[in-house]
């Protein structure tokens, strides 16, 4: 109806605003110090004399450990954060971990001098393995009750993007494959984040609880994070350090949104200090990179 149309339009405008803000975060946060402050920053090495590279390395290690637990032991991750365990929360926790681990791997390789497309391809490999495993075990349809499209789309998309980023798809430049990955992840992630119920229903997830929907929103946010990292490099020409800082800045926004705006954290029954811990790490990392 007309009311629903206006609501959807509002969601779309909200989503587009976040995309624009996220993709330009690397530029927006690069504040030029005043002449009086420049000498001080030069002597101290930036924000409080902090080495942004070291901060990023430490945060990557922490993030990789957290993502590893979520992907390899999603039930344990749910217990750690106080999330009620169901097949849906376990599924979303595992896939959120897989995606985030791939992002850390990409960022690590990219920072080491590897070109973004190749680093991205290596980062996609965990998703490729997991999606093929889900396909072979008929997890999407047989276990989760999703539609037939959910059985084939994940492995096909992941394999196509990975091969494209490796330069193994004829007539598709790796750089173009990276841009396609950014667009794909942004489209899915933003839809899932701002219209979680509709996004889940599209895959066959109907009648989910607030906890299950909240975990689905978490997975959508990881897709947005990947899109921001890729786009910062592929579309904006930012360094690996700046890409990671922009991604962490976006994650800080979603963490704070869950706590204070959308109240997703409260609806899920997650203890707020646990989310604040990650929000602080994410915001500090972005500040260390850009300020």
PDB file of N, CA and C in Angstrom, residues 34 36 77 81-82 84 139 167-168 239 261 266:
ATOM      1  N   UNK A  34      45.395  21.668  12.391  1.00  0.00           N
ATOM      2  CA  UNK A  34      45.713  23.083  12.319  1.00  0.00           C
ATOM      3  C   UNK A  34      47.228  23.244  12.369  1.00  0.00           C
ATOM      4  N   UNK A  36      49.063  24.807  14.321  1.00  0.00           N
ATOM      5  CA  UNK A  36      49.605  24.707  15.679  1.00  0.00           C
ATOM      6  C   UNK A  36      49.725  23.264  16.138  1.00  0.00           C
ATOM      7  N   UNK A  77      30.274 -19.726  20.524  1.00  0.00           N
ATOM      8  CA  UNK A  77      30.187 -18.276  20.346  1.00  0.00           C
ATOM      9  C   UNK A  77      28.853 -17.758  20.869  1.00  0.00           C
ATOM     10  N   UNK A  81      28.213 -14.984  24.085  1.00  0.00           N
ATOM     11  CA  UNK A  81      27.489 -13.716  23.988  1.00  0.00           C
ATOM     12  C   UNK A  81      26.069 -13.792  24.544  1.00  0.00           C
ATOM     13  N   UNK A  82      25.687 -14.947  25.051  1.00  0.00           N
ATOM     14  CA  UNK A  82      24.363 -15.090  25.653  1.00  0.00           C
ATOM     15  C   UNK A  82      23.232 -15.146  24.660  1.00  0.00           C
ATOM     16  N   UNK A  84      20.493 -17.114  22.468  1.00  0.00           N
ATOM     17  CA  UNK A  84      19.754 -18.380  22.493  1.00  0.00           C
ATOM     18  C   UNK A  84      20.119 -19.206  21.265  1.00  0.00           C
ATOM     19  N   UNK A 139      22.315 -28.384   3.346  1.00  0.00           N
ATOM     20  CA  UNK A 139      21.998 -27.649   4.576  1.00  0.00           C
ATOM     21  C   UNK A 139      20.925 -26.599   4.363  1.00  0.00           C
ATOM     22  N   UNK A 167      41.579 -13.926 -11.463  1.00  0.00           N
ATOM     23  CA  UNK A 167      41.863 -13.721 -12.875  1.00  0.00           C
ATOM     24  C   UNK A 167      41.658 -14.964 -13.715  1.00  0.00           C
ATOM     25  N   UNK A 168      40.808 -15.873 -13.258  1.00  0.00           N
ATOM     26  CA  UNK A 168      40.590 -17.143 -13.948  1.00  0.00           C
ATOM     27  C   UNK A 168      39.297 -17.180 -14.761  1.00  0.00           C
ATOM     28  N   UNK A 239      44.618   3.124   0.677  1.00  0.00           N
ATOM     29  CA  UNK A 239      45.602   2.130   1.061  1.00  0.00           C
ATOM     30  C   UNK A 239      44.938   1.015   1.862  1.00  0.00           C
ATOM     31  N   UNK A 261      20.079   2.731  18.791  1.00  0.00           N
ATOM     32  CA  UNK A 261      19.059   3.166  17.838  1.00  0.00           C
ATOM     33  C   UNK A 261      18.063   2.061  17.516  1.00  0.00           C
ATOM     34  N   UNK A 266      19.460  -5.253  22.629  1.00  0.00           N
ATOM     35  CA  UNK A 266      18.502  -5.481  23.715  1.00  0.00           C
ATOM     36  C   UNK A 266      17.501  -6.563  23.353  1.00  0.00           C
TER      37      UNK A 266
END
